[in-house]
Amino acid sequence: MFSMDIRELLLKDAMIMDMKASTKKEAIDEMVHQYHQAGVIDDEELYKKDIIAREAQSTTGIGDGIAMPHAKDKAVKRATVMFAKSAKGIDYDALDGNPVHLFFMIAAPEGANNTHLQALAALSSLLIDPKLVAALKKAQTPDEVHQLFADAQAQKEAKEKADAAKKAKQTTVKVDNKPYVVAVTACPTGIAHTYMAEESLKKTAEAMGVDIKVETNGSEGVKHQLTADEIKRAVGVIVAADKKVEMTRFDGKPLVNRPVVDGIKKAEQLINEAVKGNAPVYHAAAGESTTEDTSANGSAWGEIYKDLMNGISHMLPFVVGGGILMALSFVIEQYFGGAKSLPFIFLNNAGNLAFAFMIPVLAGYIAESIGDRPALMPGFVGGFMATVYSGSFGGVYVANVMTGAKSSAGFLGGIAAGFIAGYLTIFLKKIFAKLPKSLEGMKPMLLYPIFGLLLVALIMFFIVNPIFSVINTWVTIFLNHMGTGNAVLLGVILGGMMSIDMGGPFNKAAYVFAVAAFTSTKNGDLMAAVMAGGMVPPFATAIATAFWPKKFTDDERKAGITNWVLGFSFITEGAIPFATADPLHVIVSCILGSAVAGGLTQWWHVSVPAPHGGLWVTPLATNPFGYIIAVVIGAIIAGVILGFWRPEKSRVK
């Protein structure tokens, strides 16, 4: 229950009662622009980018003529739900393949309070009512839309109140033959689909004569959390989720694992599977998924990439924070007091301490993504072992985060440690699944930690560290003794990779390689190439929109202005909306410019001893002038090619 009037979210001046759009892209553009006009958002491109990113995960066209695009970001000034209606219908890639007539675009600010989030959740849950949907399709004015939602909410609250009163009057425990199931719903943003799936499962279960409790993993956090007793009593479990939820608690229960949208559209099927025992029994040893369609990607590479990115995303704050503090300490050492000054010692130690955690955190969270919590500790230790000593063929164990082995396995060994720890944990879960139930409590507290650590340590000491320390040494020697020609070629490749997918696997691979080289050699040459290449796309689109404005839409020209700042800050993603709308012209132009910029940094021996920051860290560069000029030349080349090559906006597809 919440106190906020739901009509406060449905702004009348943000509604579109007769959409002009005829395609999905046009519909998003029209709704986002309407939000900007109504003062709901202050950055159209940022909000649109997040809307498109959400659509890339899975369509928000849920079927029955409804779509619910949504995003939560800093561009949103107040929580709002836009109602928009298309009389002719729009192909929005809906799950049922039918045109969409009703749109509910949800905008939530980063700092949305619980009242707003509860109201958004309640509003979302109302949209599964077919009577309300039918009435909304006939509504002609914003006032009618307001009244329909107000009536629907009043009816829902009255029913909840009556149910609560009925339950309060019960003085004895009622025993009946109703089957009891538990469920979890979750979507990536946790705003709409999470609560629609919850409502659909509850209503369908009531109609089927099934008792159900639904836990939601939404923007407010976990609500209606399932207890161990409730899980134990349930005849089956339903997980309707598009993001990771806590799964080990369901060990030994029949479990139906599906995307969140199935909780909305196929609630009866899911409940039947859970009740009739058709679902496979979930065992923690099987890892995260129990059915083939659990993963959005479904491919082995998709899973590996997800696991690697989980480690990298947790590692990056250590890299960025530690790297920049270390770089600042070198400036202080050179210009403000030398190596014995207190500011240098403080900043250098703080940066080194952060760097010391980098590889253990990387390995730990790769392992955790694969094998869940039991894999975290062996992953951390395996990553630490990759940092501090080489292994059975040499090296001395020094348990001091400030002292690394001369031939440690390093970054590559840390990645290997993470995957080894993760898959070993899954193996151990399968082995220990055969133990008696009476020993269940020993697994997480005794068996997994001891055997997980023992096996990972053995593999790291006798296999991984000896092998990867040699590989890491070869890479370090190659980078340190690389001639100018080879350095330029490598700079060209890394710079170009930054623009291939602008934040995707190629971009991340180039960045991770540069970070690995930086951490191994403390040489920032390749960081300069990667940062220069990554700054080119936003700068290029800013240049093209400024000098060829007639070839871009109003929204693109506004985004071009923003991209001056994003480019300066090494935020490549600022160019993604352009690349999405016109991939051929934008991506090819940017790859050429980024490759030139990356190569020039190596030609001019530019080194940037910081893993992030763009042009803001120019004072730290060994050749600041060369760093700036390389970026400028690459951006101009890409911007001019894009400007001349891109067709007029009326012909842009």
XYZ file of C-alpha atoms in Angstrom, residues 26-511:
486
model
C 10.212 6.754 -34.416
C 7.988 5.781 -31.483
C 10.928 5.921 -29.051
C 12.075 9.241 -30.518
C 8.571 10.728 -30.268
C 8.010 9.633 -26.664
C 11.474 10.695 -25.487
C 11.057 14.084 -27.148
C 7.652 14.499 -25.492
C 9.268 13.786 -22.117
C 11.848 16.484 -22.813
C 9.153 18.952 -23.842
C 7.230 18.221 -20.647
C 10.342 18.813 -18.530
C 10.512 15.207 -17.276
C 14.046 14.669 -18.632
C 16.855 17.128 -19.270
C 19.028 14.961 -21.546
C 17.202 13.306 -24.434
C 20.184 11.356 -25.739
C 21.166 9.871 -22.391
C 17.622 8.741 -21.635
C 17.127 7.427 -25.169
C 20.414 5.517 -24.968
C 19.217 3.743 -21.820
C 15.814 3.022 -23.372
C 17.530 1.452 -26.401
C 19.896 -0.481 -24.142
C 16.902 -1.934 -22.277
C 15.269 -2.918 -25.582
C 18.495 -4.650 -26.618
C 18.208 -6.934 -23.569
C 14.696 -8.023 -24.490
C 11.766 -6.289 -26.086
C 9.391 -4.431 -23.785
C 6.543 -5.127 -26.198
C 4.844 -7.664 -23.926
C 2.001 -8.532 -26.278
C -1.742 -7.803 -26.371
C -0.959 -4.443 -27.967
C 1.093 -3.141 -25.002
C 4.695 -1.950 -24.714
C 6.423 -0.681 -21.600
C 9.784 0.907 -22.495
C 11.536 2.095 -19.337
C 14.804 3.447 -18.006
C 16.238 4.741 -14.768
C 19.033 7.308 -15.078
C 20.260 10.747 -14.080
C 18.531 12.444 -17.033
C 15.151 11.940 -15.327
C 14.072 14.837 -13.109
C 10.954 13.207 -11.650
C 9.336 9.779 -11.695
C 6.743 9.725 -14.467
C 4.743 7.308 -16.592
C 3.835 8.458 -20.089
C 0.658 7.149 -21.656
C 0.818 7.118 -25.461
C -1.627 5.633 -27.936
C -1.319 4.714 -31.591
C -4.573 4.160 -33.419
C -2.987 2.335 -36.373
C -0.554 0.323 -34.277
C 3.244 0.073 -34.523
C 5.518 -2.900 -35.134
C 7.461 -2.821 -31.842
C 8.972 -6.331 -31.980
C 6.299 -7.451 -29.513
C 6.521 -10.994 -28.207
C 3.264 -12.016 -29.860
C 4.249 -10.359 -33.161
C 1.203 -8.077 -33.130
C 1.235 -4.275 -33.476
C 1.414 -2.193 -30.307
C -1.334 0.357 -29.638
C -0.707 1.336 -26.015
C 2.633 2.589 -24.725
C 3.623 3.209 -21.129
C 7.086 4.767 -21.038
C 8.374 4.764 -17.473
C 11.015 7.275 -16.392
C 12.597 6.861 -12.969
C 15.329 9.131 -11.587
C 18.485 7.611 -10.144
C 17.486 8.806 -6.685
C 13.848 7.767 -6.867
C 12.452 7.347 -3.355
C 10.452 4.370 -2.163
C 7.132 6.136 -2.594
C 7.804 6.713 -6.282
C 9.058 3.174 -6.791
C 6.039 1.686 -5.021
C 3.722 3.777 -7.149
C 5.519 2.710 -10.329
C 5.261 -0.910 -9.232
C 1.551 -0.592 -8.487
C 0.879 1.170 -11.784
C 2.725 -1.556 -13.666
C 0.738 -4.291 -11.932
C -2.554 -2.745 -13.042
C -1.705 -3.174 -16.711
C -2.346 -6.910 -16.727
C -6.069 -6.259 -16.254
C -7.658 -6.840 -19.705
C -10.681 -4.676 -18.824
C -8.462 -1.697 -18.053
C -6.463 -2.238 -21.255
C -9.643 -2.402 -23.351
C -10.952 0.797 -21.769
C -7.631 2.603 -22.328
C -7.752 1.754 -26.032
C -11.050 3.632 -26.241
C -9.983 6.637 -24.145
C -9.892 9.926 -26.022
C -8.597 12.430 -23.471
C -5.961 12.574 -20.730
C -8.765 13.075 -18.203
C -10.323 9.750 -19.201
C -6.959 8.000 -18.814
C -6.539 9.525 -15.363
C -9.963 8.392 -14.244
C -9.549 4.845 -15.568
C -6.334 4.361 -13.607
C -7.793 5.968 -10.500
C -10.795 3.614 -10.606
C -8.599 0.573 -11.205
C -6.314 1.494 -8.323
C -9.256 2.103 -5.996
C -10.666 -1.327 -6.837
C -7.332 -2.991 -6.227
C -6.823 -1.266 -2.871
C -10.352 -2.159 -1.790
C -9.739 -5.816 -2.631
C -6.405 -5.814 -0.762
C -8.089 -4.249 2.259
C -10.907 -6.804 2.208
C -8.434 -9.680 1.897
C -6.391 -8.333 4.810
C -9.501 -7.967 6.967
C -10.599 -11.500 6.116
C -7.221 -12.872 7.061
C -7.193 -10.917 10.331
C -10.506 -12.480 11.373
C -9.195 -15.986 11.023
C -8.523 -17.394 14.480
C -7.541 -20.894 13.477
C -5.208 -22.230 10.872
C -7.175 -23.308 7.900
C -6.093 -26.607 6.463
C -7.089 -27.336 2.879
C -5.822 -29.249 -0.103
C -4.682 -26.228 -2.088
C -1.201 -26.689 -3.550
C 1.327 -24.071 -2.443
C 4.055 -22.638 -4.690
C 6.612 -19.867 -4.288
C 7.979 -17.572 -6.987
C 10.603 -14.917 -7.643
C 10.252 -12.187 -10.279
C 13.025 -9.874 -11.464
C 13.944 -7.816 -14.526
C 17.169 -5.874 -15.238
C 15.780 -2.470 -14.251
C 13.309 -3.729 -11.672
C 10.692 -1.128 -12.514
C 7.863 -2.625 -14.551
C 8.098 -6.264 -15.615
C 9.034 -7.413 -12.114
C 5.713 -6.252 -10.684
C 3.602 -7.141 -13.698
C 4.870 -10.721 -13.447
C 4.127 -10.716 -9.715
C 0.557 -9.542 -10.260
C -0.047 -11.957 -13.132
C 1.180 -14.951 -11.124
C -0.924 -14.000 -8.099
C -4.116 -13.440 -10.091
C -3.682 -16.595 -12.138
C -2.931 -18.669 -9.047
C -6.060 -17.360 -7.324
C -8.184 -18.310 -10.335
C -6.583 -21.779 -10.423
C -7.121 -22.421 -6.709
C -3.391 -22.367 -5.942
C -1.774 -20.584 -2.998
C 1.296 -18.600 -3.993
C 3.814 -16.201 -2.506
C 5.858 -14.038 -4.884
C 9.174 -12.421 -3.988
C 10.102 -9.364 -6.090
C 13.679 -8.291 -6.843
C 12.986 -4.748 -8.025
C 14.312 -1.206 -7.714
C 13.275 -1.121 -4.055
C 15.337 -4.220 -3.355
C 13.950 -7.598 -2.346
C 10.320 -7.468 -1.196
C 8.202 -10.284 0.270
C 11.370 -12.327 0.724
C 10.771 -16.063 0.826
C 11.617 -17.784 4.100
C 13.252 -21.183 4.407
C 10.003 -22.602 5.815
C 7.938 -21.267 2.885
C 10.361 -22.756 0.375
C 10.304 -26.057 2.233
C 6.479 -26.183 2.234
C 6.154 -25.341 -1.477
C 5.454 -28.113 -3.969
C 7.396 -26.183 -6.588
C 9.302 -22.977 -7.307
C 8.913 -20.484 -10.154
C 11.760 -18.122 -11.064
C 10.625 -15.599 -13.687
C 13.721 -13.441 -14.016
C 16.064 -11.795 -16.506
C 18.796 -11.129 -13.963
C 20.657 -13.090 -11.338
C 18.728 -14.051 -8.197
C 19.750 -16.122 -5.175
C 19.270 -19.726 -6.289
C 21.026 -21.992 -3.796
C 18.084 -21.763 -1.363
C 15.965 -23.752 -3.852
C 18.243 -26.794 -3.791
C 16.215 -29.980 -4.048
C 12.949 -28.316 -5.151
C 11.177 -28.705 -8.513
C 11.973 -25.394 -10.215
C 10.571 -23.653 -13.296
C 13.137 -21.124 -14.580
C 11.905 -18.721 -17.269
C 12.300 -15.117 -18.503
C 10.298 -12.537 -16.587
C 7.956 -11.939 -19.498
C 6.752 -15.562 -19.230
C 5.583 -14.700 -15.734
C 3.323 -12.104 -17.357
C 2.162 -13.945 -20.460
C 2.425 -17.634 -19.462
C 1.568 -17.570 -15.769
C -0.874 -20.478 -15.980
C 1.681 -22.670 -17.770
C 4.381 -21.908 -15.201
C 2.082 -22.609 -12.260
C 0.904 -25.876 -13.813
C 4.499 -27.026 -14.299
C 5.364 -26.184 -10.689
C 2.242 -27.828 -9.238
C 2.192 -30.999 -11.343
C 5.855 -31.787 -10.783
C 6.805 -31.439 -14.458
C 9.703 -29.142 -13.607
C 13.231 -30.521 -13.160
C 14.521 -30.734 -9.600
C 17.022 -27.964 -8.963
C 20.374 -28.922 -7.479
C 22.934 -26.318 -6.474
C 25.527 -28.449 -8.254
C 23.888 -27.588 -11.572
C 24.880 -23.926 -11.315
C 22.619 -21.047 -12.110
C 20.356 -22.490 -14.763
C 18.219 -25.643 -14.962
C 16.619 -25.194 -18.370
C 17.961 -24.384 -21.788
C 16.128 -21.086 -22.139
C 17.292 -19.572 -18.836
C 20.060 -17.530 -20.383
C 19.265 -14.638 -22.622
C 22.216 -15.442 -24.852
C 22.223 -19.201 -24.478
C 25.711 -19.617 -25.997
C 28.844 -20.780 -24.234
C 30.653 -17.627 -25.333
C 27.799 -15.514 -23.951
C 28.207 -17.150 -20.558
C 32.000 -16.758 -20.599
C 31.696 -13.107 -21.566
C 29.120 -12.514 -18.801
C 31.412 -14.120 -16.224
C 34.447 -12.150 -17.407
C 32.528 -8.874 -17.389
C 31.340 -9.565 -13.841
C 34.985 -9.725 -12.768
C 36.030 -6.695 -14.792
C 33.148 -4.518 -13.570
C 34.129 -5.209 -9.949
C 37.818 -4.705 -10.746
C 37.601 -1.375 -12.601
C 37.093 0.860 -9.528
C 40.352 -0.510 -8.097
C 42.128 0.105 -11.410
C 40.797 3.604 -11.958
C 41.077 4.819 -8.371
C 44.459 3.223 -7.733
C 45.903 4.144 -11.108
C 44.986 7.814 -10.962
C 46.224 8.223 -7.374
C 49.506 6.579 -8.345
C 49.816 8.863 -11.383
C 49.174 11.918 -9.219
C 51.862 10.737 -6.808
C 54.392 10.720 -9.666
C 53.493 14.316 -10.540
C 54.009 15.320 -6.915
C 57.285 13.395 -6.838
C 58.547 15.227 -9.913
C 57.372 18.752 -9.194
C 56.405 19.114 -5.516
C 58.806 17.475 -3.103
C 60.352 14.255 -4.368
C 59.994 10.631 -3.303
C 60.328 11.364 0.416
C 57.517 13.900 0.632
C 54.451 12.912 2.655
C 51.928 13.620 -0.177
C 53.876 11.336 -2.540
C 54.170 8.521 -0.001
C 50.477 8.750 0.940
C 49.103 8.829 -2.623
C 51.527 6.227 -3.946
C 50.765 3.795 -1.129
C 47.018 4.289 -1.464
C 47.199 3.675 -5.210
C 49.426 0.610 -4.816
C 47.106 -0.871 -2.194
C 44.153 -0.524 -4.574
C 46.193 -2.120 -7.361
C 47.122 -4.998 -5.061
C 43.435 -5.953 -4.841
C 42.837 -5.658 -8.573
C 43.649 -9.195 -9.735
C 42.206 -10.978 -6.651
C 38.921 -9.049 -7.109
C 38.884 -9.859 -10.829
C 39.391 -13.572 -10.162
C 37.017 -13.672 -7.198
C 34.057 -12.194 -9.045
C 34.625 -14.232 -12.201
C 34.454 -17.286 -9.936
C 31.387 -15.952 -8.105
C 29.551 -15.412 -11.395
C 30.134 -19.067 -12.308
C 29.844 -20.921 -9.009
C 27.979 -18.425 -6.801
C 29.103 -17.517 -3.285
C 31.071 -20.728 -2.504
C 33.426 -19.905 -5.393
C 34.238 -16.383 -4.156
C 36.928 -17.275 -1.586
C 38.935 -19.731 -3.733
C 38.679 -17.247 -6.595
C 40.112 -14.447 -4.444
C 42.955 -16.622 -3.184
C 43.720 -17.926 -6.678
C 43.900 -14.344 -7.952
C 46.139 -13.389 -5.038
C 48.426 -16.340 -5.800
C 48.688 -15.138 -9.400
C 49.936 -11.818 -8.021
C 52.462 -12.703 -5.335
C 54.443 -15.787 -6.418
C 55.265 -17.875 -9.445
C 54.772 -21.487 -8.318
C 56.479 -24.831 -8.117
C 59.334 -24.037 -10.516
C 60.561 -20.942 -8.728
C 59.555 -17.910 -6.745
C 59.062 -17.384 -3.064
C 55.721 -16.948 -1.332
C 55.644 -13.447 0.142
C 52.333 -12.670 1.851
C 52.693 -8.948 1.409
C 50.369 -7.060 -0.910
C 53.072 -4.479 -1.529
C 55.565 -7.088 -2.771
C 54.900 -8.970 -5.991
C 56.919 -11.872 -7.341
C 59.337 -11.018 -10.121
C 57.641 -13.494 -12.451
C 54.049 -13.671 -11.239
C 51.257 -15.047 -13.417
C 49.701 -11.583 -13.333
C 46.525 -10.488 -15.063
C 46.193 -13.517 -17.360
C 46.800 -15.882 -14.467
C 44.148 -14.070 -12.460
C 41.576 -14.599 -15.221
C 42.503 -18.274 -15.344
C 42.215 -18.499 -11.541
C 38.689 -17.071 -11.645
C 37.392 -19.542 -14.224
C 39.165 -22.477 -12.562
C 37.722 -21.618 -9.141
C 34.229 -21.154 -10.568
C 34.068 -24.429 -12.461
C 35.782 -26.354 -9.670
C 33.065 -25.141 -7.320
C 30.380 -26.423 -9.688
C 32.249 -29.748 -9.796
C 32.347 -29.888 -5.990
C 28.628 -29.156 -5.802
C 27.949 -32.132 -8.041
C 30.190 -34.381 -5.950
C 28.724 -33.279 -2.609
C 25.142 -33.454 -3.873
C 25.261 -37.161 -3.100
C 25.930 -36.604 0.608
C 23.149 -37.312 3.136
C 20.786 -34.445 3.889
C 22.001 -34.447 7.487
C 25.361 -33.128 6.259
C 23.819 -30.300 4.222
C 24.957 -27.612 6.666
C 28.582 -28.724 6.358
C 28.832 -27.855 2.675
C 29.039 -24.037 2.739
C 30.881 -23.772 6.068
C 33.388 -26.630 5.768
C 33.469 -28.699 2.580
C 33.378 -25.995 -0.109
C 35.969 -23.709 1.570
C 38.458 -26.507 2.344
C 38.297 -28.490 -0.883
C 37.768 -25.418 -3.065
C 40.847 -23.694 -1.654
C 42.944 -26.862 -1.714
C 42.201 -27.678 -5.348
C 42.582 -24.099 -6.606
C 45.861 -23.671 -4.708
C 47.254 -26.921 -6.120
C 46.326 -26.002 -9.686
C 47.657 -22.458 -9.339
C 50.933 -23.552 -7.719
C 51.793 -26.503 -9.960
C 50.177 -25.549 -13.296
C 48.853 -22.018 -13.780
C 51.556 -19.937 -12.120
C 54.522 -21.713 -13.764
C 52.901 -21.519 -17.210
C 51.411 -18.028 -17.047
C 54.430 -16.493 -15.345
C 56.456 -17.445 -18.420
C 53.773 -16.084 -20.754
C 53.481 -12.913 -18.700
C 57.260 -12.473 -18.746
C 57.359 -12.880 -22.532
C 54.570 -10.311 -22.955
C 56.371 -7.891 -20.640
C 59.675 -8.313 -22.485
C 57.933 -7.848 -25.838
C 56.196 -4.672 -24.713
C 59.327 -3.237 -23.123
C 61.503 -3.940 -26.173
C 58.986 -3.280 -28.892
C 60.320 -1.193 -31.760
C 58.525 1.921 -32.955
C 57.016 0.130 -35.958
C 55.522 -2.668 -33.874
C 54.318 -0.175 -31.267
C 52.542 1.914 -33.899
C 50.904 -1.183 -35.387
C 49.703 -2.314 -31.964
C 48.434 1.213 -31.241
C 46.518 1.207 -34.537
C 44.888 -2.136 -33.697
C 43.958 -1.220 -30.120
C 42.721 2.239 -31.095
C 40.532 0.825 -33.872
C 39.108 -1.871 -31.576
C 37.794 0.843 -29.258
C 35.362 1.934 -31.998
C 34.199 -1.419 -33.329
C 31.414 -1.810 -30.769
C 31.916 1.232 -28.471
C 31.674 -0.476 -25.096
C 31.100 -4.039 -26.252
C 33.427 -7.076 -26.290
C 36.005 -5.631 -28.731
C 36.168 -2.339 -26.869
C 36.501 -4.110 -23.513
C 39.130 -6.532 -24.849
C 41.341 -3.649 -26.020
C 40.908 -1.809 -22.732
